[in-house]
XYZ file of C-alpha atoms in Angstrom:
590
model
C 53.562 -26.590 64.391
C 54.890 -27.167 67.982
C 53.737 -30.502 69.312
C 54.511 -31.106 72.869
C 56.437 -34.097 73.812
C 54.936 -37.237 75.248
C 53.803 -38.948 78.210
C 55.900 -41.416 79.730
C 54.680 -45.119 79.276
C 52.440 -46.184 81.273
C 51.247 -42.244 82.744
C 47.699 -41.354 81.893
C 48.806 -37.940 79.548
C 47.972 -34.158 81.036
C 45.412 -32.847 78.827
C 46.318 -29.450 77.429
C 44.131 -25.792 78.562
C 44.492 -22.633 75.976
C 43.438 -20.104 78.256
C 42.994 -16.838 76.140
C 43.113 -13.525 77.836
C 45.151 -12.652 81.245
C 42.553 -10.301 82.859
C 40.725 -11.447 86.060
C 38.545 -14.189 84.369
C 41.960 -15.812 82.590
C 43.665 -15.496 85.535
C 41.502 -17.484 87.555
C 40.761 -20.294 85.244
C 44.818 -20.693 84.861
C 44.467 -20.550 88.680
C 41.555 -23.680 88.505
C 43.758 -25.586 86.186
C 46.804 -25.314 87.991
C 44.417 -26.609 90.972
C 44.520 -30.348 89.450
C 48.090 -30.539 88.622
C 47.874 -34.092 87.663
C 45.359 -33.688 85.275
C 45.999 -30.905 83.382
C 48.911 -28.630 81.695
C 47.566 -24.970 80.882
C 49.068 -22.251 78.807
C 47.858 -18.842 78.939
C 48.024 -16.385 75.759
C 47.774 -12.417 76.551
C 48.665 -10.276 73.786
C 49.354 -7.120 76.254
C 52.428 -7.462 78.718
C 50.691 -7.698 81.909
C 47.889 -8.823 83.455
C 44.580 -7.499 84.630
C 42.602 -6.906 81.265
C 40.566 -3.809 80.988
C 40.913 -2.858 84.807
C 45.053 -2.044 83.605
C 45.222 1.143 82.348
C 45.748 2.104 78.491
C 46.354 5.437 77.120
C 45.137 5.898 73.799
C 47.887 7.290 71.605
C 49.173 7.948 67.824
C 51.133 5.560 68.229
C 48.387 3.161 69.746
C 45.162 4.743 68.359
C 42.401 1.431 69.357
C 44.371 -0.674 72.701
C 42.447 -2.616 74.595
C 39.705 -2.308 76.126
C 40.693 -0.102 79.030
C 39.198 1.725 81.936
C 39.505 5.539 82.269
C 41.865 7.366 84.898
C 38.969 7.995 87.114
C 36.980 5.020 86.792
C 36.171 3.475 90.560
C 34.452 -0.558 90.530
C 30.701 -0.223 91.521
C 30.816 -3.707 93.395
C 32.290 -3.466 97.146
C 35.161 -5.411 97.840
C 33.621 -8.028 99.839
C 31.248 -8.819 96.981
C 34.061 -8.589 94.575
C 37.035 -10.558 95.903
C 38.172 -14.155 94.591
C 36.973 -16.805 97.141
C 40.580 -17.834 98.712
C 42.775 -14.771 98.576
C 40.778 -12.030 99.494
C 41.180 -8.192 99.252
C 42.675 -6.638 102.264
C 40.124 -5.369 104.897
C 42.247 -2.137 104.915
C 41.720 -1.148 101.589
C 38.917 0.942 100.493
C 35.169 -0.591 100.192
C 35.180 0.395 96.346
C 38.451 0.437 95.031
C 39.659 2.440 92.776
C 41.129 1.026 89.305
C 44.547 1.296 90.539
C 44.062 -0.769 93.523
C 41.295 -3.514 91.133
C 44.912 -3.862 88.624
C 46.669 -4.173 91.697
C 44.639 -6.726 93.384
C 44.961 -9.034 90.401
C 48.781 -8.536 90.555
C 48.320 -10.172 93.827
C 46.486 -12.758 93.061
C 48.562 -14.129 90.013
C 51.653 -14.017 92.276
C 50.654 -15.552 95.011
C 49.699 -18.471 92.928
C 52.229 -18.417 90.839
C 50.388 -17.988 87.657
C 52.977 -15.799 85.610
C 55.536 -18.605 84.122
C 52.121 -19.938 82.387
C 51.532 -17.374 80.650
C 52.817 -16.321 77.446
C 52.750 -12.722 77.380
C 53.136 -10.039 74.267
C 51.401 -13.188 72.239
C 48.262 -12.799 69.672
C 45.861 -15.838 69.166
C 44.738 -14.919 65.634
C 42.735 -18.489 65.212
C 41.349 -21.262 66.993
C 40.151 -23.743 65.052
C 38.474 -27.133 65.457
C 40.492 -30.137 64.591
C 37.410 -32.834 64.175
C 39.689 -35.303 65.028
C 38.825 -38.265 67.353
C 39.111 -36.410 70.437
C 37.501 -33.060 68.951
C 40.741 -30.835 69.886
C 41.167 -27.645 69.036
C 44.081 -25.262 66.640
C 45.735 -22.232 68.587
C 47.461 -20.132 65.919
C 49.542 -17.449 67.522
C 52.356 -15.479 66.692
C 54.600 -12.972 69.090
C 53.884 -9.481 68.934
C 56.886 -7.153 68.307
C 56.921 -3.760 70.722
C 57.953 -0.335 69.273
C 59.350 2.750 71.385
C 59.835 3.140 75.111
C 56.476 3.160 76.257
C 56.013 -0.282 75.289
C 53.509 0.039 72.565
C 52.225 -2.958 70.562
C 53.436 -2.453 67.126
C 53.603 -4.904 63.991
C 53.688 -8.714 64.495
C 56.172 -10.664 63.350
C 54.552 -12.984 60.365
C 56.064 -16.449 62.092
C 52.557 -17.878 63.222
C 52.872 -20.506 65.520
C 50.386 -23.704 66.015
C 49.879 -25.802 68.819
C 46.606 -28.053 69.966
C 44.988 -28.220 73.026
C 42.290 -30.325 74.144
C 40.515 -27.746 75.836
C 40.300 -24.156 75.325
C 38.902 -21.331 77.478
C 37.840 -18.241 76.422
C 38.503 -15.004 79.021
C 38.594 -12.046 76.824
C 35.592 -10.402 77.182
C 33.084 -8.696 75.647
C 34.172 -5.070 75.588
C 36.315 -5.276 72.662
C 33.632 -3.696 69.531
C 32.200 -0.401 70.253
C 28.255 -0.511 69.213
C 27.731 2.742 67.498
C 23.462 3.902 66.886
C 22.410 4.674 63.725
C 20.975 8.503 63.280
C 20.569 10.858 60.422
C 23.933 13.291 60.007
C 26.520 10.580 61.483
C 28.063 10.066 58.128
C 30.672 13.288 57.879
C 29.981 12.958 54.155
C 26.444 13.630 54.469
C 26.020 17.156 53.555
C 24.005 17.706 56.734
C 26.461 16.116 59.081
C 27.030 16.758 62.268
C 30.360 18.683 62.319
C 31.704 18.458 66.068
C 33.573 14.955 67.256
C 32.130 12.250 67.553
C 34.017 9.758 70.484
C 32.390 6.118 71.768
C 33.264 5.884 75.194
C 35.339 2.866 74.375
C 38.132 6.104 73.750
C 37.654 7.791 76.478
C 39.953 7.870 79.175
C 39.811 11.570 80.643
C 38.570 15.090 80.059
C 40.401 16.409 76.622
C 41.651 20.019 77.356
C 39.957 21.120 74.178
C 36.774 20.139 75.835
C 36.655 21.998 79.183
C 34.146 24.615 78.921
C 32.547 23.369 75.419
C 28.930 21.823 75.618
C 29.060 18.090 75.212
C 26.147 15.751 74.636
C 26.063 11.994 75.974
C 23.879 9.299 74.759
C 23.365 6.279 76.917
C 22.497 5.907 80.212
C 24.800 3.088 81.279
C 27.524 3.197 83.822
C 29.760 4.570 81.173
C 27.482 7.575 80.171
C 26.650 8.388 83.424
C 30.280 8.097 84.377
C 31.143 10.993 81.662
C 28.087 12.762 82.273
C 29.501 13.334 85.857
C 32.993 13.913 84.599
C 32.647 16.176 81.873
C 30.233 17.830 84.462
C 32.960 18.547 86.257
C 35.304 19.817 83.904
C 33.453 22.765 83.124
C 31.286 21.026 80.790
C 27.625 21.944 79.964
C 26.477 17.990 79.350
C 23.017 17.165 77.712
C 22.410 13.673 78.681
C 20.437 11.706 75.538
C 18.139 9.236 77.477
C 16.380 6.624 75.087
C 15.149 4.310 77.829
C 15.224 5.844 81.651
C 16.138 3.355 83.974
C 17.191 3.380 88.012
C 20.105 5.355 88.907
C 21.402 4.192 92.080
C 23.865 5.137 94.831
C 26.892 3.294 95.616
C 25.714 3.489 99.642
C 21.712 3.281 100.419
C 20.968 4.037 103.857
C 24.729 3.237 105.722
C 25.415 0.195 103.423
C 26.917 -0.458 100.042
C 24.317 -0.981 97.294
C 25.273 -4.958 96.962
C 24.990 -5.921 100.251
C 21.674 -5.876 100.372
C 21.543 -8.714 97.643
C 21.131 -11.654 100.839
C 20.081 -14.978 99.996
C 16.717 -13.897 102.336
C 15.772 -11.119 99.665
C 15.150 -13.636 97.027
C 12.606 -15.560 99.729
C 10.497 -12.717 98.580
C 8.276 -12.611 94.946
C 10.022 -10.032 92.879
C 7.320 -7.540 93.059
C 8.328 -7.381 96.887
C 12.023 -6.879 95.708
C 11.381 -4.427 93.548
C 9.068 -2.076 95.766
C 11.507 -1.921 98.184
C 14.306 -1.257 96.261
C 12.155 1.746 95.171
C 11.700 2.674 98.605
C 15.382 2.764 99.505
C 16.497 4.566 96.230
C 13.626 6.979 96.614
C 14.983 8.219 100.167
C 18.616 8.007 99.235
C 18.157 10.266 96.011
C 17.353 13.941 95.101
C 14.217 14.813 93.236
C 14.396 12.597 89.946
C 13.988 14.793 86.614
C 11.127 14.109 84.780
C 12.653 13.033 82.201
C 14.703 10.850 84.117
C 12.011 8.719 85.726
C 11.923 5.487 85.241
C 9.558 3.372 82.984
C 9.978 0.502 84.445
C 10.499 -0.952 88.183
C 14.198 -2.100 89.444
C 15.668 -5.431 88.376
C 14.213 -5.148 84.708
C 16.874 -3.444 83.198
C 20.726 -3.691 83.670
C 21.689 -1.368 87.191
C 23.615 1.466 86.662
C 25.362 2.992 89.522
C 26.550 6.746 90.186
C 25.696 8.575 93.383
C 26.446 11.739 91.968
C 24.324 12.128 88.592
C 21.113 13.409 90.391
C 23.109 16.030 92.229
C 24.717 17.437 88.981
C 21.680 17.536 87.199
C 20.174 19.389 90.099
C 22.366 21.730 89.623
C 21.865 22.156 85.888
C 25.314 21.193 84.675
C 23.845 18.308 83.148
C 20.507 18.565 81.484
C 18.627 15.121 80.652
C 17.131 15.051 77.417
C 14.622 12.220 75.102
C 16.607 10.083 72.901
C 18.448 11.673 69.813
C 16.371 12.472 66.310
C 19.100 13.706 64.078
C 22.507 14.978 64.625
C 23.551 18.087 62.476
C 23.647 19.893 60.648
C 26.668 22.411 61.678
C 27.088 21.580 65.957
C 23.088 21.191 66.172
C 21.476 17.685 67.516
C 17.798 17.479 67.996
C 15.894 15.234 70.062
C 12.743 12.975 69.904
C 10.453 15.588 71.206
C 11.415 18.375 68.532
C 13.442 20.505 71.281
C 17.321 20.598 70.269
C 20.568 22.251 71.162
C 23.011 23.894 69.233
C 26.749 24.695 69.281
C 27.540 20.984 70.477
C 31.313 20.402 69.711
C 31.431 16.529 70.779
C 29.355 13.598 71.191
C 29.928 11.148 73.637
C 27.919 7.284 72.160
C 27.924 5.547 75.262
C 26.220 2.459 73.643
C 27.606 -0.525 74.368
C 29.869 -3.344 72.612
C 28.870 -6.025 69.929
C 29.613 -9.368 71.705
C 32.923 -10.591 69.066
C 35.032 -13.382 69.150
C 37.048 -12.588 65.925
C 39.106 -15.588 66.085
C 36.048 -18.330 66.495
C 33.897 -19.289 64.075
C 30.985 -17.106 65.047
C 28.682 -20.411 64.575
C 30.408 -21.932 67.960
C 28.595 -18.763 69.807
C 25.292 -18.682 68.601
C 25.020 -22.039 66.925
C 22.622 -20.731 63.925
C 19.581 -20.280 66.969
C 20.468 -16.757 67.865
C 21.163 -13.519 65.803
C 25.194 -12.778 67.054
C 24.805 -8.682 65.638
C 22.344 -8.301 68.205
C 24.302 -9.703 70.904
C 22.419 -13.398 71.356
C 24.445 -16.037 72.207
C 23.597 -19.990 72.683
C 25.573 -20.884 75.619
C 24.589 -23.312 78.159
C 24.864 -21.791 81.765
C 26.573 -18.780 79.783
C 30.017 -21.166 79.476
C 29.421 -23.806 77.353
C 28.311 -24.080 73.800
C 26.501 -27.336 73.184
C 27.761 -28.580 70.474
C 31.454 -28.087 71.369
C 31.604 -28.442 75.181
C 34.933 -28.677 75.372
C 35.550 -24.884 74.611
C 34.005 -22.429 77.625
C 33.548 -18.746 77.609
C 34.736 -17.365 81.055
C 33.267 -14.560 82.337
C 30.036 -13.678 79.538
C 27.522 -12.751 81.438
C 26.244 -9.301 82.462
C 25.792 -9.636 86.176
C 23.774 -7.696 88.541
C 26.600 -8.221 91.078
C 30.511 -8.784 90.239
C 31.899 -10.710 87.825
C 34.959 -11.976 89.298
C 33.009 -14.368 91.698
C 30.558 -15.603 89.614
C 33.918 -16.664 86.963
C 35.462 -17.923 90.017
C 33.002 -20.955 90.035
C 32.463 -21.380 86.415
C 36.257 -22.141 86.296
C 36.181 -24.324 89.363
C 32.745 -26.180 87.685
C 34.493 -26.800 84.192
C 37.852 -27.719 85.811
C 35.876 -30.141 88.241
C 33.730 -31.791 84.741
C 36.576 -31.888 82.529
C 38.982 -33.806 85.046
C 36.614 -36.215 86.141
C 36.448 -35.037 89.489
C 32.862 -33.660 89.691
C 30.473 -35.425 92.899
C 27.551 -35.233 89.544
C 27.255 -38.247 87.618
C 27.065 -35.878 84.262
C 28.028 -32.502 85.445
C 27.709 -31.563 81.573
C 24.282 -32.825 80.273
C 24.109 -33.652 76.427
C 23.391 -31.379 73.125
C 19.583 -31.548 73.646
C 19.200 -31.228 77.342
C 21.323 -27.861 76.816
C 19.443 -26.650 74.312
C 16.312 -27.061 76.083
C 17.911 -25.376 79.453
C 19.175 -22.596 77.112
C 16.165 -22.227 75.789
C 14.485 -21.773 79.649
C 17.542 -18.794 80.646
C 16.713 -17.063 77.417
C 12.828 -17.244 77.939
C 13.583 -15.985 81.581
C 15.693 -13.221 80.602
C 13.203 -12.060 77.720
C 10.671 -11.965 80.221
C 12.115 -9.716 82.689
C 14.188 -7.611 80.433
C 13.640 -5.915 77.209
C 14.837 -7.536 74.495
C 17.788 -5.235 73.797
C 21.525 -5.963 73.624
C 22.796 -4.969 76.883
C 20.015 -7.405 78.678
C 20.997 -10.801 76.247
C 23.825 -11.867 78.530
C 21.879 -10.455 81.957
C 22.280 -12.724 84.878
C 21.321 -12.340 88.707
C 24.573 -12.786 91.563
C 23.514 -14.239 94.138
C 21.155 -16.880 92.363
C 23.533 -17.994 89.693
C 26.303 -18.442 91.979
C 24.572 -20.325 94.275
C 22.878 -22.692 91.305
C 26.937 -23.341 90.058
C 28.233 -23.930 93.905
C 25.626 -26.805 94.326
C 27.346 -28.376 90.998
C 30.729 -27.957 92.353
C 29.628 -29.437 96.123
C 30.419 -25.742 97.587
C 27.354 -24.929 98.482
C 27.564 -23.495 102.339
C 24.382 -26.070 103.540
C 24.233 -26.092 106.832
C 24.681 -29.830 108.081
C 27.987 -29.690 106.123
C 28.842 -26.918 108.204
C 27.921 -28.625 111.217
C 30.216 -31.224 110.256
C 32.894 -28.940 109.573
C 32.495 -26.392 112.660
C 30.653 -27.719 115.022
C 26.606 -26.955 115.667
C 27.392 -23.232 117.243
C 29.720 -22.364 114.611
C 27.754 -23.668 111.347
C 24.520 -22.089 112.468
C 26.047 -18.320 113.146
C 27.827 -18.994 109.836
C 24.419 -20.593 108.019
C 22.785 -17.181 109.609
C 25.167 -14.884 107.854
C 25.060 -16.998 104.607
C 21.194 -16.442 104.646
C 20.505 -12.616 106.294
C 23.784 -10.916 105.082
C 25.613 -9.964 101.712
C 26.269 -13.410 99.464
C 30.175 -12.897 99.752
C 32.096 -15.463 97.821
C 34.045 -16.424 100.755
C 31.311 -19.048 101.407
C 31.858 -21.131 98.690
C 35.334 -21.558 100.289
C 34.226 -23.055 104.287
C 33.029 -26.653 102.685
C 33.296 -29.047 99.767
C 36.576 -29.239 97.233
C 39.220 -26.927 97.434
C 37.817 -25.567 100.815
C 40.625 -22.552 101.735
C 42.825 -24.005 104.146
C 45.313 -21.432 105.711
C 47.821 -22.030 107.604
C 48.872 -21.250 111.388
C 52.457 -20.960 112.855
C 53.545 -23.227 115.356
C 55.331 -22.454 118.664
C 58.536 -23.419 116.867
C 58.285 -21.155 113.891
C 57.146 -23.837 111.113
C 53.615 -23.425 109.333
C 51.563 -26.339 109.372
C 47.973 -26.454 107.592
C 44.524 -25.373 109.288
C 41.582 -26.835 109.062
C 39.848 -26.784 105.468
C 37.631 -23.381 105.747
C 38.944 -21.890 108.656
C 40.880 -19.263 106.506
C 37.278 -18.683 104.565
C 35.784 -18.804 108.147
C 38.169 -15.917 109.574
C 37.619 -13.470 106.864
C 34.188 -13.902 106.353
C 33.801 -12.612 110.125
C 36.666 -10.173 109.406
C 34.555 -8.528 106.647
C 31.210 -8.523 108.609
C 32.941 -6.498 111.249
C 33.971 -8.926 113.931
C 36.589 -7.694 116.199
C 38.438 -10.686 116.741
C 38.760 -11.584 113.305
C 39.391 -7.681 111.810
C 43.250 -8.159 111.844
C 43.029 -11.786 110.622
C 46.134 -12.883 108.427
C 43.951 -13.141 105.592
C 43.068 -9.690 105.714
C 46.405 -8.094 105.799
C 47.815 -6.056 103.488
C 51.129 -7.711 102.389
C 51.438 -6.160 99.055
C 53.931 -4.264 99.564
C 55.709 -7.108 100.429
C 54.816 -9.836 97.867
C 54.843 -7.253 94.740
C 58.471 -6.116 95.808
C 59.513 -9.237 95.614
C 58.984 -9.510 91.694
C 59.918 -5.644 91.103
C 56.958 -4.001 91.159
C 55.829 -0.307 92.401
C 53.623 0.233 95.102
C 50.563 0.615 92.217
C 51.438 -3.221 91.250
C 52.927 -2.347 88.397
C 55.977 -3.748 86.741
C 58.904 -1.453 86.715
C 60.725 -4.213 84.442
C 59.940 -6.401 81.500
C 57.118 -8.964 82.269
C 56.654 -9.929 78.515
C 57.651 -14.022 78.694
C 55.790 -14.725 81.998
C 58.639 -16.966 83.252
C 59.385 -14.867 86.468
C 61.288 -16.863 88.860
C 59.510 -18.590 91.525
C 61.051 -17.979 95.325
């Protein structure tokens, strides 16, 4: 077991942060961490070597049959930039409003080196345990050993059997919940059955672009999600004839609804309205923005009661009869037949796409930790207070568990800076975490909540609203944009155009930067060449007005597009990706 060495008499000791998982939630609670230097010492584990989690593309190979959870070639984020971009080093105003995966993998290439976050992180390594010491401080057992690579294309093969230990006194959790495909159950699955269904069978988690062997075959895809209605489209495309399996229909929205992307029309003024309000008009905007909805394709329910899924071309292609919606799947075989709900089938299907989610896993916790015996973990329940913390262990946090109606990467953003803020001591709350029972009972409220507006189904356990639960976690932290703060900061003229956009325009995370701790400060050049510090939220300031259109501010410094720059500096292509090793994360720094 590695023990790290000691403080030096008479220094208050750094306490130790496993961070677990380098994709954007890791990354920015290693960013958090490294925030309050004096307080803590973090170490990052990533078993892949690079960062960026499932936004990095992963073939899927012989040779590496089940990688990581991984986007496919074609797959484009369905939150705009603005909405989507960490809170003090934004994405350039010159890149497009919804970037493609390329540019998402590249953007957090960017991020973890401008702050430096590589040397902490120990690439190439696999946590295979965590385990609680019930000691005096209640730390916690990494067990990790280094993952050997086979081949030239860099492919995780066997580990080597040295496991390593080392304890922390704080661990957070980043990996995700898009690890364990959830497969339905229906009659002819089982390829022993002697009715079986006898073309492929493929979960989206294995998809990553039209097979050749599939252009011009008839495909069926079950699940309306983002992902089915992703390969619904693409298949589509491809000279596919897709039937799309529809258990529950839900809204399909545009990525653009009347001349503005879909998100920025969640304003902290919308949710002055009941929801009933909220949802009519949403109804209203969809309903002129969209073709003629198929019958079987109309909704059941209004907006905002089931997870959003996003595709602005789905209604066109199924206009034009390349994809055909059906009722939910009866029975699949036997031979290439699958018949629906409704008695209608199809035959001569040679794959099936199950787009149908992910079991929320944590193979290397004790799955009590997650659900604490209250909730059933097989059908995705979790016990979690504010979706971070469980209450009976609150020094371990999940980062990033939550199924947002908006982007994730914000909303992680301030759980990181809240936990960072409790755990140091530095938090303006006199108990910033509350005890066992007053968690359970405020668990108990979110889950009631979310029961009552959703179905009870596993894609809605984990469902949480933007622009609400950021703004409930800022006013913990002290980030909160209120407006006689901003006064303070900006003067009266300043602070209330700023309070105005807060309220009537998109919730951008660049708020939660113009007042409180760790407001952004840039930094302006002098006459004689040196840099010396602005004002604390006048770098949040200038791209907030940068990304609302403002002139003045449209070629702000924060906006630029240095990446060609900064990623050439550590050998990188212009796709931000490593043309070298990156497997010990100990990159110089310059």
């Amino acid at each position: 077991m590695s023990v790290p060495n000691g403080p030096s008499p008479g220094v208050q000791p750094k306490k130790r942060v496993a961070v677990i998982g380098a994709g954007c939630a890791g990354l920015v609670a290693i960013k958090e961490c490294l925030a309050e230097p004096d307080h803590f010492e973090v170490v990052g584990f990533e078993q892949e070597p690079h960062v960026g989690g499932l936004w990095r593309y992963v073939d899927v190979t012989d040779e590496n049959p089940d990688p990581h959870s991984s986007v496919y070639k074609s797959t484009i984020i369905n939150t705009s930039k603005s909405m989507m971009t960490f809170s003090d080093y934004v994405i350039p105003g010159s890149w497009p409003t919804y970037l493609h995966n390329k540019k998402v993998a590249q953007y957090f290439d960017l991020y973890a080196e401008h702050f430096k976050l590589l040397k902490h992180i120990r690439f190439r390594t696999k946590v295979v345990e965590i385990r609680e010491l019930k000691d005096a401080q209640n730390r916690w057992m990494v067990r990790f050993h280094p993952i050997q690579v086979t081949g030239a294309t860099n492919n995780i093969g066997s580990a080597t059997p040295a496991v390593q230990e080392e304890i922390f006194d704080y661990v957070m959790m980043c990996t995700g919940h898009h690890s364990a495909p959830r497969y339905p159950t229906f009659p002819g699955m089982n390829p022993t059955d002697p009715d079986a269904f006898t073309g492929q069978q493929i979960h989206s988690h294995f998809y990553r672009e039209v097979p050749n062997d599939l252009k011009g075959k008839n495909v069926v895809v079950v699940g309306l999600g983002n992902s089915g209605v992703d390969l619904a489209v693409e298949l589509s495309m491809n000279q596919c004839q897709v039937h799309l399996s529809v258990r529950s229909p839900i809204w399909v929205n545009p990525r653009w609804v009347m001349g503005k992307p879909l998100d920025h029309y969640t304003s902290r003024f919308a949710y002055w309205f009941p929801l009933i309000v909220l949802q009519v008009t949403a109804m209203l905007l969809v309903g002129l923005t969209n073709p003629q909805v198929h019958p079987v394709m109309k909704p059941k329910k209004r907006p905002f009661q089931a997870h959003t899924t996003i595709n602005s071309l789905l209604h066109e292609r199924i206009s034009t009869g390349t994809v055909e919606p059906h009722v939910n799947v009866r029975r699949i075989g036997p031979g290439k037949r699958v018949e629906f709900e409704d008695g209608t089938f199809v035959d001569d299907i040679d794959a099936i796409y199950w787009c149908t989610g992910y079991h929320i896993r944590f193979p290397i916790l004790d799955p009590v930790i997650v659900s604490d015996g209250h909730e059933d973990l097989d059908k995705n329940h979790v016990w979690l207070w504010n979706y971070m913390l469980p209450p009976r262990h609150p020094n371990l946090a999940f980062i990033g568990l939550y199924q947002a109606t908006g982007a994730l990467m914000p909303i992680a953003e301030l759980q990181c800076r809240f936990l960072v803020q409790a755990w140091s001591g530095q938090s303006p709350l006199k108990k910033p975490i509350p005890d066992m029972e007053q968690m359970d009972r405020e668990i108990q409220k979110m889950q009631d909540g979310i029961r009552k507006q959703y179905d009870d189904a596993p894609r809605h356990t984990i469902q949480v609203d933007y622009t609400t639960h950021a703004d409930v976690l800022a006013k913990k932290i002290g980030c909160y944009p209120d407006y006689w703060r901003l006064v303070k900061a900006f003067g009266l003229i300043e602070a209330t155009r700023l309070k105005k956009e807060s309220i009537f325009g998109p919730a951008i995370p660049l708020f939660f930067r113009l007042v409180g701790p760790h407001a952004w400060v840039g930094d302006e050049e002098s006459k004689d060449g040196t840099k010396k510090g602005e004002k604390a939220g006048e770098a949040a300031r200038q791209a907030i007005w940068g990304y609302s259109g403002d002139k003045k501010y449209l070629d702000s410094k924060y906006l630029r597009d240095d990446s060609d720059v900064l990623l050439a500096k550590k050998g990188k292509d212009h796709h931000g990706l490593l043309n070298g090793e990156r497997g010990n994360g100990s990159l110089p720094d310059n």
